[in-house]
Coordinates of C-alpha atoms in Angstrom, one line a residue:
Chain A
M1 CA -104.6 7.2 27.6
P2 CA -103.3 8.4 31.1
T3 CA -104.4 11.8 31.9
H4 CA -102.0 14.7 32.5
V5 CA -102.5 14.4 36.3
E6 CA -101.7 10.8 36.1
R7 CA -98.7 11.3 34.2
I8 CA -97.5 14.0 36.6
T9 CA -98.0 11.5 39.7
S10 CA -96.2 8.8 37.8
L11 CA -93.2 10.9 37.2
Q12 CA -93.3 12.0 40.9
S13 CA -93.3 8.4 41.9
K14 CA -90.3 7.9 39.7
T15 CA -88.5 10.7 41.2
W16 CA -89.1 9.6 44.5
S17 CA -88.0 6.1 43.8
G18 CA -84.5 7.0 42.7
S19 CA -81.9 5.8 45.0
L20 CA -78.0 5.5 44.8
A21 CA -75.6 2.9 46.1
L22 CA -73.3 4.2 48.7
E23 CA -70.2 2.9 50.2
I24 CA -69.2 4.4 53.4
R25 CA -66.0 4.0 54.9
L26 CA -64.4 5.0 58.3
A27 CA -61.5 7.6 58.1
A28 CA -58.3 6.0 58.7
S29 CA -57.3 8.6 61.3
D30 CA -60.5 7.7 63.3
C31 CA -60.2 4.0 62.9
R32 CA -58.6 1.5 65.6
T33 CA -57.4 -0.4 62.9
Y34 CA -56.2 2.1 60.5
N35 CA -57.7 1.0 57.0
E36 CA -59.1 -2.4 57.8
S37 CA -62.4 -1.6 58.5
E38 CA -65.3 -2.7 56.6
P39 CA -67.4 -0.5 54.5
Y40 CA -71.1 0.2 55.0
L41 CA -73.2 -0.4 51.9
I42 CA -76.5 1.3 51.4
Q43 CA -79.2 1.9 48.7
Y44 CA -80.3 5.5 49.9
P45 CA -83.0 7.4 48.3
R46 CA -82.0 10.4 46.2
L47 CA -84.5 12.6 48.1
S48 CA -83.5 12.0 51.4
Y49 CA -80.7 13.8 53.5
V50 CA -77.3 11.9 54.6
A51 CA -77.7 13.1 58.4
F52 CA -80.3 10.6 58.7
L53 CA -77.8 8.0 58.4
L54 CA -75.5 9.0 61.1
P55 CA -77.0 6.9 63.8
R56 CA -76.8 3.7 61.9
L57 CA -73.4 4.3 61.0
H58 CA -72.4 5.1 64.5
A59 CA -73.8 1.7 65.5
F60 CA -71.9 0.1 62.8
F61 CA -68.4 1.6 63.2
A62 CA -68.7 1.7 67.2
A63 CA -66.5 -1.3 67.3
S64 CA -63.8 0.3 65.3
L65 CA -63.9 3.9 66.6
I66 CA -61.0 5.0 68.4
N67 CA -63.1 7.1 70.8
P68 CA -66.6 5.3 70.7
E69 CA -67.8 8.0 73.2
V70 CA -68.2 10.5 70.3
P71 CA -71.7 11.1 69.9
A72 CA -73.2 10.0 66.6
H73 CA -74.1 13.7 65.6
E74 CA -70.7 14.7 65.8
A75 CA -69.6 12.8 62.9
W76 CA -69.4 14.2 59.2
L77 CA -69.3 12.7 55.7
S78 CA -66.9 13.6 53.0
F79 CA -66.2 12.7 49.2
E80 CA -62.6 13.0 48.2
D81 CA -61.8 15.4 51.2
V82 CA -64.9 17.6 50.2
P83 CA -67.2 18.0 53.3
L84 CA -70.8 17.1 52.3
K85 CA -73.3 19.8 53.5
W86 CA -76.1 18.4 55.3
H87 CA -79.1 20.6 53.9
Y88 CA -78.3 19.4 50.3
P89 CA -80.3 16.3 49.6
L90 CA -78.2 12.9 48.4
G91 CA -79.2 13.3 44.8
L92 CA -78.0 17.0 44.5
L93 CA -74.9 16.1 46.1
Y94 CA -74.3 13.2 43.8
D95 CA -75.1 15.1 40.6
L96 CA -72.8 18.0 42.0
L97 CA -69.8 16.2 43.3
S98 CA -69.5 12.6 42.1
G99 CA -68.6 13.6 38.5
A100 CA -70.9 10.6 37.4
E101 CA -72.3 11.2 33.7
P102 CA -75.9 12.1 33.8
V103 CA -78.3 10.1 31.7
D104 CA -79.0 11.8 28.2
L105 CA -81.0 9.4 25.9
E106 CA -81.1 12.3 23.2
R107 CA -77.5 12.6 23.1
S108 CA -76.7 9.0 23.2
R109 CA -79.1 8.3 20.4
R110 CA -77.4 10.9 18.5
E111 CA -74.0 9.4 19.1
E112 CA -75.1 6.1 18.2
Q113 CA -76.5 7.1 14.9
L114 CA -73.0 9.0 14.0
S115 CA -70.9 6.1 15.3
A116 CA -73.3 3.3 14.1
S117 CA -70.2 1.0 13.5
Q118 CA -68.6 1.5 16.8
A119 CA -69.8 -0.9 19.5
T120 CA -68.1 1.4 22.2
A121 CA -71.1 3.9 22.2
G122 CA -73.3 1.3 23.6
A123 CA -71.0 0.2 26.1
S124 CA -70.0 3.4 27.8
H125 CA -73.5 4.6 28.0
G126 CA -74.7 1.4 29.7
A127 CA -71.9 1.5 32.1
V128 CA -73.4 0.6 35.7
P129 CA -71.8 3.2 38.2
I130 CA -69.8 1.7 41.2
P131 CA -71.3 2.5 44.7
W132 CA -70.4 6.2 45.7
R133 CA -67.5 6.0 48.0
L134 CA -67.8 8.4 50.9
T135 CA -65.7 8.8 54.2
I136 CA -67.2 9.3 57.6
H137 CA -65.1 11.4 60.0
Y138 CA -65.5 11.7 63.9
T139 CA -62.6 14.3 64.3
D140 CA -61.6 17.5 62.9
F141 CA -65.1 18.9 62.3
P142 CA -65.0 21.6 59.6
G143 CA -67.0 24.1 61.5
D144 CA -66.2 26.8 58.7
Q145 CA -67.9 24.5 55.9
L146 CA -70.7 22.6 57.7
I147 CA -73.3 23.1 60.3
Q148 CA -73.0 21.7 63.7
L149 CA -75.7 19.0 64.2
D150 CA -77.5 18.1 67.4
G151 CA -78.4 14.7 68.9
A152 CA -82.2 15.4 68.4
G153 CA -82.2 16.3 64.8
R154 CA -83.3 19.9 65.5
A155 CA -80.8 21.5 63.2
M156 CA -81.8 19.2 60.3
L157 CA -85.4 20.1 60.9
D158 CA -84.7 23.9 61.1
S159 CA -82.7 23.9 57.8
F160 CA -85.4 22.0 56.1
I161 CA -88.3 24.1 57.2
N162 CA -86.4 27.1 56.2
G163 CA -86.2 25.7 52.7
V164 CA -89.8 25.0 52.8
K165 CA -90.6 28.6 54.1
E166 CA -88.2 30.0 51.4
A167 CA -89.9 28.0 48.4
D168 CA -93.4 28.7 49.6
F169 CA -92.4 32.5 49.9
I170 CA -91.1 32.3 46.2
R171 CA -94.3 30.5 45.1
N172 CA -97.0 32.8 46.8
G173 CA -95.1 36.0 47.7
S174 CA -95.9 35.1 51.3
A175 CA -95.0 32.5 53.6
R176 CA -98.4 32.3 55.1
T177 CA -99.3 28.8 53.9
V178 CA -96.4 27.2 55.5
M179 CA -96.7 29.1 58.8
S180 CA -100.2 28.4 59.1
L181 CA -99.7 24.7 58.9
S182 CA -100.7 23.0 62.1
K183 CA -98.2 21.3 64.4
D184 CA -99.7 18.1 63.3
D185 CA -99.1 18.8 59.7
S186 CA -95.5 20.0 60.1
D187 CA -94.8 17.1 62.2
K188 CA -96.3 14.7 59.5
L189 CA -94.2 16.6 56.9
W190 CA -90.9 16.0 58.8
L191 CA -91.8 12.3 59.4
A192 CA -92.7 11.9 55.7
V193 CA -89.3 13.3 54.7
Q194 CA -87.4 11.2 57.3
T195 CA -89.1 7.8 56.5
H196 CA -89.3 8.8 52.6
D197 CA -93.0 8.2 52.7
M198 CA -94.3 9.8 49.3
S199 CA -98.3 9.4 50.0
L200 CA -98.0 11.1 53.5
F201 CA -95.7 13.8 51.9
N202 CA -98.2 14.6 49.3
T203 CA -101.2 14.8 51.8
I204 CA -99.4 17.9 53.5
N205 CA -97.6 19.1 50.0
T206 CA -101.0 19.6 48.2
K207 CA -101.8 22.1 51.0
L208 CA -98.7 24.0 50.2
L209 CA -99.1 23.8 46.5
N210 CA -102.9 24.8 46.2
P211 CA -103.2 27.6 49.0
P212 CA -106.6 29.0 49.3
G213 CA -106.8 32.5 48.1
L214 CA -103.5 32.7 46.6
S215 CA -102.2 31.9 43.0
L216 CA -99.0 30.7 42.4
R217 CA -96.6 33.2 41.0
H218 CA -93.2 31.9 40.8
I219 CA -91.3 28.3 40.5
P220 CA -88.8 28.0 43.4
I221 CA -85.7 26.7 41.6
K222 CA -81.9 26.8 42.5
I223 CA -79.4 26.4 39.9
Y224 CA -75.9 25.0 40.6
L225 CA -72.9 26.0 38.4
P226 CA -69.4 24.7 38.6
T227 CA -67.2 27.8 38.4
S228 CA -65.0 26.2 35.8
A229 CA -67.8 27.3 33.4
T230 CA -67.6 30.9 32.2
Q231 CA -69.0 33.5 34.4
P232 CA -72.2 34.4 33.2
S233 CA -73.5 37.8 33.7
A234 CA -76.7 36.7 35.3
S235 CA -79.8 39.2 35.1
E236 CA -80.2 40.1 38.9
P237 CA -79.6 36.9 40.5
I238 CA -79.2 36.3 44.2
T239 CA -75.8 34.5 44.2
E240 CA -74.4 32.8 47.0
E241 CA -70.6 31.8 46.9
T242 CA -70.1 28.6 48.4
S243 CA -66.9 27.0 48.7
A244 CA -67.0 23.3 48.2
G245 CA -63.2 22.5 49.0
H246 CA -59.9 22.6 47.2
S247 CA -60.5 19.8 44.8
A248 CA -64.0 20.4 43.9
G249 CA -63.5 24.0 43.2
H250 CA -66.1 26.5 43.9
I251 CA -69.8 26.0 43.2
R252 CA -72.1 29.0 42.3
V253 CA -75.4 28.8 43.3
V254 CA -77.8 31.1 41.1
Q255 CA -81.4 31.9 42.1
S256 CA -83.8 34.3 40.3
L257 CA -87.6 34.7 40.2
V258 CA -89.1 32.5 37.4
P259 CA -92.5 33.4 36.8
L260 CA -95.3 30.7 35.7
H261 CA -96.0 32.2 32.5
L262 CA -94.1 34.2 30.0
P263 CA -95.3 37.7 29.2
S264 CA -97.0 36.1 26.0
K265 CA -99.3 34.1 28.4
Q266 CA -97.5 30.8 27.4
P267 CA -96.5 28.6 30.0
Q268 CA -92.6 28.9 31.0
T269 CA -90.7 26.0 30.1
L270 CA -86.9 25.2 31.3
G271 CA -85.6 26.4 28.3
T272 CA -87.1 29.7 28.5
A273 CA -86.3 30.2 32.1
L274 CA -82.7 29.2 31.7
N275 CA -82.3 31.3 28.6
D276 CA -83.6 34.1 30.6
I277 CA -81.4 33.6 33.7
L278 CA -78.2 32.4 32.0
P279 CA -78.1 33.6 28.6
T280 CA -74.6 33.0 28.0
I281 CA -74.6 29.4 29.1
F282 CA -78.1 28.7 27.3
P283 CA -78.3 30.7 24.4
S284 CA -81.1 28.6 22.9
R285 CA -84.3 28.0 24.4
R286 CA -84.8 24.7 22.7
N287 CA -81.6 23.0 22.4
P288 CA -78.8 22.5 25.0
L289 CA -75.8 23.6 23.2
L290 CA -73.1 24.4 25.6
A291 CA -74.4 23.0 28.8
Q292 CA -77.4 20.6 29.9
P293 CA -79.7 20.9 33.0
V294 CA -79.4 17.9 35.2
L295 CA -82.0 16.9 37.8
H296 CA -82.1 13.6 39.6
G297 CA -79.2 12.3 37.5
A298 CA -80.8 12.7 34.3
A299 CA -80.8 15.5 31.6
V300 CA -84.1 17.3 31.6
P301 CA -85.7 18.3 28.2
M302 CA -85.6 22.0 27.5
G303 CA -89.2 22.0 26.5
A304 CA -90.2 20.9 30.1
V305 CA -93.1 22.8 31.4
M306 CA -91.9 24.4 34.7
E307 CA -95.2 24.2 36.5
D308 CA -95.7 20.6 35.9
L309 CA -91.8 19.9 36.4
S310 CA -92.1 21.6 39.9
R311 CA -94.9 19.5 41.0
A312 CA -93.4 16.3 39.6
A313 CA -89.7 16.4 40.2
A314 CA -89.3 19.0 43.1
Y315 CA -87.1 17.9 46.0
T316 CA -88.8 17.5 49.6
D317 CA -88.0 21.2 50.6
G318 CA -89.9 22.2 47.2
F319 CA -87.0 23.4 45.2
L320 CA -86.0 22.1 41.9
H321 CA -82.3 21.8 42.4
V322 CA -80.9 22.0 39.0
V323 CA -77.1 21.2 38.4
V324 CA -75.7 22.7 35.2
V325 CA -73.1 20.3 33.4
M326 CA -70.9 21.5 30.5
L327 CA -71.0 19.4 27.3
G328 CA -68.0 18.4 25.5
Chain B
M1 CA -95.7 19.6 24.8
S2 CA -96.3 16.3 27.0
D3 CA -93.4 14.8 25.0
W4 CA -90.9 16.2 27.7
I5 CA -92.7 14.0 30.2
E6 CA -92.1 10.8 28.3
Q7 CA -88.5 11.8 27.4
Y8 CA -87.8 12.6 31.0
S9 CA -89.5 9.6 32.4
A10 CA -87.5 7.3 29.9
A11 CA -84.3 9.0 31.3
L12 CA -85.2 8.4 34.7
T13 CA -85.9 4.8 34.0
E14 CA -82.5 4.5 32.3
R15 CA -81.0 6.1 35.4
D16 CA -82.8 3.7 37.6
A17 CA -81.5 0.8 35.7
R18 CA -78.0 2.0 36.2
E19 CA -78.3 3.1 39.8
R20 CA -80.2 0.6 41.3
A21 CA -78.7 -2.4 39.4
H22 CA -77.4 -3.8 42.7
K23 CA -80.0 -2.9 44.9
Q24 CA -80.8 -6.5 46.2
Y25 CA -77.1 -7.1 47.2
I26 CA -76.8 -3.9 48.8
D27 CA -80.0 -4.1 50.7
A28 CA -79.0 -7.5 52.0
Y29 CA -75.5 -6.2 53.0
T30 CA -77.2 -3.1 54.9
K31 CA -79.4 -5.5 56.8
L32 CA -76.5 -7.7 57.7
A33 CA -74.4 -4.6 58.7
D34 CA -77.2 -3.3 60.8
R35 CA -77.5 -6.9 62.5
T36 CA -73.8 -6.9 63.1
A37 CA -73.9 -3.6 64.7
A38 CA -76.8 -4.5 66.9
L39 CA -75.3 -7.6 67.9
E40 CA -72.0 -6.0 68.6
A41 CA -73.8 -3.5 70.9
K42 CA -75.5 -6.1 73.0
P43 CA -72.8 -8.1 74.5
P44 CA -70.3 -5.5 75.8
P45 CA -72.9 -3.8 78.0
V46 CA -73.6 -7.2 79.4
A47 CA -69.8 -8.0 79.8
S48 CA -69.2 -4.5 81.4
A49 CA -71.9 -4.7 83.9
P50 CA -70.1 -7.5 86.1
S51 CA -66.6 -6.2 85.2
P52 CA -66.7 -3.0 86.9
P53 CA -68.1 -4.3 90.4
P54 CA -65.3 -6.9 90.7
Q55 CA -62.7 -4.5 89.4
S56 CA -63.4 -1.7 92.0
P57 CA -63.1 -4.0 95.2
A58 CA -60.1 -5.5 93.7
C59 CA -58.6 -2.1 92.9
R60 CA -59.7 -0.9 96.4
G61 CA -58.0 -4.0 98.2
R62 CA -54.8 -3.6 96.2
T63 CA -54.3 0.1 96.4
S64 CA -55.5 0.3 100.0
T65 CA -52.4 -1.9 101.4
P66 CA -49.7 0.5 99.9
T67 CA -51.7 3.7 100.7
K68 CA -52.6 2.6 104.1
G69 CA -56.3 2.6 103.2
K70 CA -57.3 6.2 102.9
A71 CA -60.7 7.4 101.6
A72 CA -58.9 9.8 99.1
A73 CA -57.2 6.7 97.9
I74 CA -60.4 5.0 97.0
K75 CA -61.7 7.9 95.1
E76 CA -58.5 8.1 93.1
T77 CA -58.6 4.5 92.1
E78 CA -62.1 4.7 90.9
Q79 CA -61.2 7.7 88.7
S80 CA -57.8 6.2 87.5
P81 CA -59.3 3.4 85.1
T82 CA -60.8 6.3 82.9
D83 CA -57.8 8.5 83.0
P84 CA -55.2 6.3 81.3
L85 CA -58.2 5.1 78.9
A86 CA -58.6 8.6 78.0
R87 CA -54.8 9.2 77.6
L88 CA -54.7 6.0 75.4
R89 CA -57.5 7.2 73.3
T90 CA -55.9 10.5 72.6
D91 CA -52.5 8.9 72.0
L92 CA -54.1 6.4 69.6
A93 CA -56.0 9.3 67.8
T94 CA -52.8 11.4 67.2
T95 CA -50.9 8.3 66.3
Q96 CA -53.4 7.3 63.5
K97 CA -53.5 11.0 62.2
A98 CA -49.7 10.9 62.2
R99 CA -50.1 7.7 60.5
T100 CA -52.0 9.1 57.7
T101 CA -49.7 12.1 57.0
L102 CA -46.6 9.7 57.1
Q103 CA -48.4 7.5 54.7
T104 CA -49.3 10.4 52.4
Q105 CA -45.4 11.5 52.7
V106 CA -44.2 7.8 51.8
D107 CA -46.7 7.6 48.7
E108 CA -45.2 11.1 47.6
L109 CA -41.6 9.9 48.1
T110 CA -42.1 6.5 46.4
A111 CA -43.7 8.3 43.5
S112 CA -40.7 10.9 43.1
L113 CA -38.3 7.9 43.9
S114 CA -39.6 6.0 40.9
A115 CA -39.7 9.3 38.8
L116 CA -36.0 9.6 39.7
H117 CA -35.2 6.0 39.0
T118 CA -36.6 6.3 35.5
Q119 CA -34.9 9.5 35.0
H120 CA -31.6 7.8 36.2
K121 CA -32.1 4.8 33.5
T122 CA -32.7 7.2 30.6
S123 CA -29.7 9.1 31.9
T124 CA -27.4 6.1 32.1
T125 CA -28.4 4.9 28.7
Q126 CA -27.9 8.2 27.1
V127 CA -24.2 8.2 28.8
T128 CA -23.5 4.9 27.5
Q129 CA -24.8 5.8 24.0
L130 CA -22.7 9.2 24.1
T131 CA -19.5 7.2 25.0
R132 CA -20.1 4.7 22.3
Q133 CA -20.4 7.5 19.9
K134 CA -17.3 9.3 21.2
A135 CA -15.3 5.8 20.9
D136 CA -16.5 5.8 17.1
V137 CA -15.5 9.3 16.5
E138 CA -12.0 8.8 18.1
R139 CA -11.6 5.8 16.2
K140 CA -12.5 7.4 12.8
L141 CA -10.1 10.2 13.9
K142 CA -7.3 7.9 14.3
D143 CA -8.0 6.1 11.3
R144 CA -7.9 9.4 9.3
D145 CA -4.7 10.4 10.9
E146 CA -3.1 7.2 9.7
E147 CA -4.3 7.7 6.3
L148 CA -2.9 11.2 6.3
K149 CA 0.5 10.0 7.2
G150 CA 0.3 7.2 4.8
K151 CA -0.6 9.8 2.1
G152 CA 2.1 11.9 3.4
R153 CA 4.6 9.3 2.9
L154 CA 3.3 8.4 -0.6
V155 CA 3.7 12.0 -1.4
E156 CA 7.2 12.1 -0.3
Q157 CA 7.9 8.8 -2.3
A158 CA 6.4 10.5 -5.3
Q159 CA 8.5 13.4 -5.0
D160 CA 11.5 11.4 -4.6
E161 CA 10.6 9.6 -7.8
M162 CA 10.1 12.5 -9.7
V163 CA 13.5 14.1 -8.7
A164 CA 15.1 10.8 -9.7
L165 CA 13.1 10.7 -13.0
G166 CA 14.2 14.4 -13.5
L167 CA 17.7 13.3 -13.2
Q168 CA 17.4 10.4 -15.6
L169 CA 15.8 12.6 -18.2
H170 CA 18.5 15.2 -17.8
M171 CA 21.1 12.5 -18.2
S172 CA 19.2 11.1 -21.1
E173 CA 19.1 14.3 -22.9
E174 CA 22.7 15.0 -22.4
R175 CA 23.5 11.5 -23.7
K176 CA 21.0 12.3 -26.7
E177 CA 22.8 15.5 -27.3
K178 CA 26.3 14.0 -27.1
L179 CA 25.0 11.2 -29.4
A180 CA 23.7 13.7 -31.7
H181 CA 26.7 15.5 -31.9
E182 CA 28.6 12.5 -32.4
N183 CA 26.3 11.6 -35.1
K184 CA 26.8 14.8 -36.8
E185 CA 30.4 14.7 -36.5
L186 CA 30.5 11.1 -38.0
V187 CA 28.2 12.2 -40.7
D188 CA 30.4 15.1 -41.6
R189 CA 33.5 13.2 -41.6
W190 CA 31.8 10.5 -43.8
M191 CA 30.4 13.0 -45.8
K192 CA 34.1 14.7 -46.2
R193 CA 35.4 11.1 -47.0
M194 CA 32.8 10.6 -49.6
G195 CA 33.6 13.8 -50.9
E196 CA 37.2 13.1 -51.1
E197 CA 36.6 9.8 -52.7
A198 CA 34.3 11.3 -55.3
D199 CA 37.0 13.9 -56.1
R200 CA 39.7 11.1 -56.4
V201 CA 37.4 9.1 -58.6
N202 CA 36.7 12.0 -60.7
R203 CA 40.4 12.7 -60.7
D204 CA 41.2 9.1 -61.6
S205 CA 38.8 9.0 -64.5
K206 CA 40.2 12.2 -65.9
W207 CA 43.6 11.0 -65.7
A208 CA 42.6 7.5 -67.3

């Protein structure tokens, strides 16, 4: 029987091993041969950031660029004309924008029971998705929607460290632990993110998760809502209106303090937390009736204990980036 | 409580089965793509290194003769290869951009054109249908007119017949009256004669 710690570790390695097939094409207006350049296919980890791909993409597309002297860091990626934000990990971008259906074994099992005779139930849920088609641009940088990167990768490092500090602050009430990391440790952390090395990451991350003298208070979590959903009256959230382009509509980010335990001393589950923050969308604490929470491309059971979920399935910046997908 | 870990784990496994289905092929592709990129990057620097040195003395040689070998001319020739290149690049960039906008316009126009085509087709079929209906209705109308005319003629005929029959009837009645009158007269005369004969017979029998 695997111990609890072992199960959490195996769940974390499953999270880290998730990757997506990407098909990146050069925008027609930047390509010498208009639309006859080849795509760049790559199976990229969900937890990583797309900005790390820019040098490789530049090397690949250099032959077809109209102006090959544009530096690699001035490129930007888009999906169906929506620019992809650099500080969102790939998994989050895919869950938010691609429109692919998340894996929900409960629902597919229920649907198979209802329509036992129909062979279509199995076919639609076993569908293999085609690679995610993205476009890379080298001109018309949307400065109002994306941060400008630099050649040394400092902008990415800064936004990553900001995320880590924010997560640490939410966890402990102060960002002391992150600030007190040695230069060596913070370099190792960033290297682990860049090279997608889970064991190196864990050596530093355990220091952040088990700070000496401080007890964990809240779980860092960010909830992403498509604004086609009914506007909920969230209780004291910190909302950021981020407009993700004309076609995708607006995406609303909801953040609230999620304590580790309920007032009744019971551990906080995802269901109780969502019911507390967004009661209109999650009226029940156990069953996803109107919407379901999606993390890393799969629906999370409502009974998931927040503390364990945070240790196993958080992204590299320490946050649980949960996307809400409306049902039906 | 730990059931959720199993559930979520199973969901992640299923997700990996889908999302990583083509991992091998994609990784092979990525390797080849990176190798192509690396190979493409190497030759051009090698090729470009020998070309600028022979280019610049050739340029200098060529341009020095018309401009009579001024130092300023040499500087200009060294800059001129880059200026038209930059100009060409911007021109190409603007052309490609214009091409994308034109392409979208063309797509829109073809879409509206095909929509109009289908509309036109439905309209023409409607028009032919309506003209056929109109022809049918007109024919029916003509037929009905002819019927009416025919019926009118019949009515006239019938009326004429009636008049003729009426006359006949009148004539027959007159004749009948005349005959009845004649008959009565004849019957009266015969009765008178019979009476006279009877009287004569009575008179004769009395006498004999």
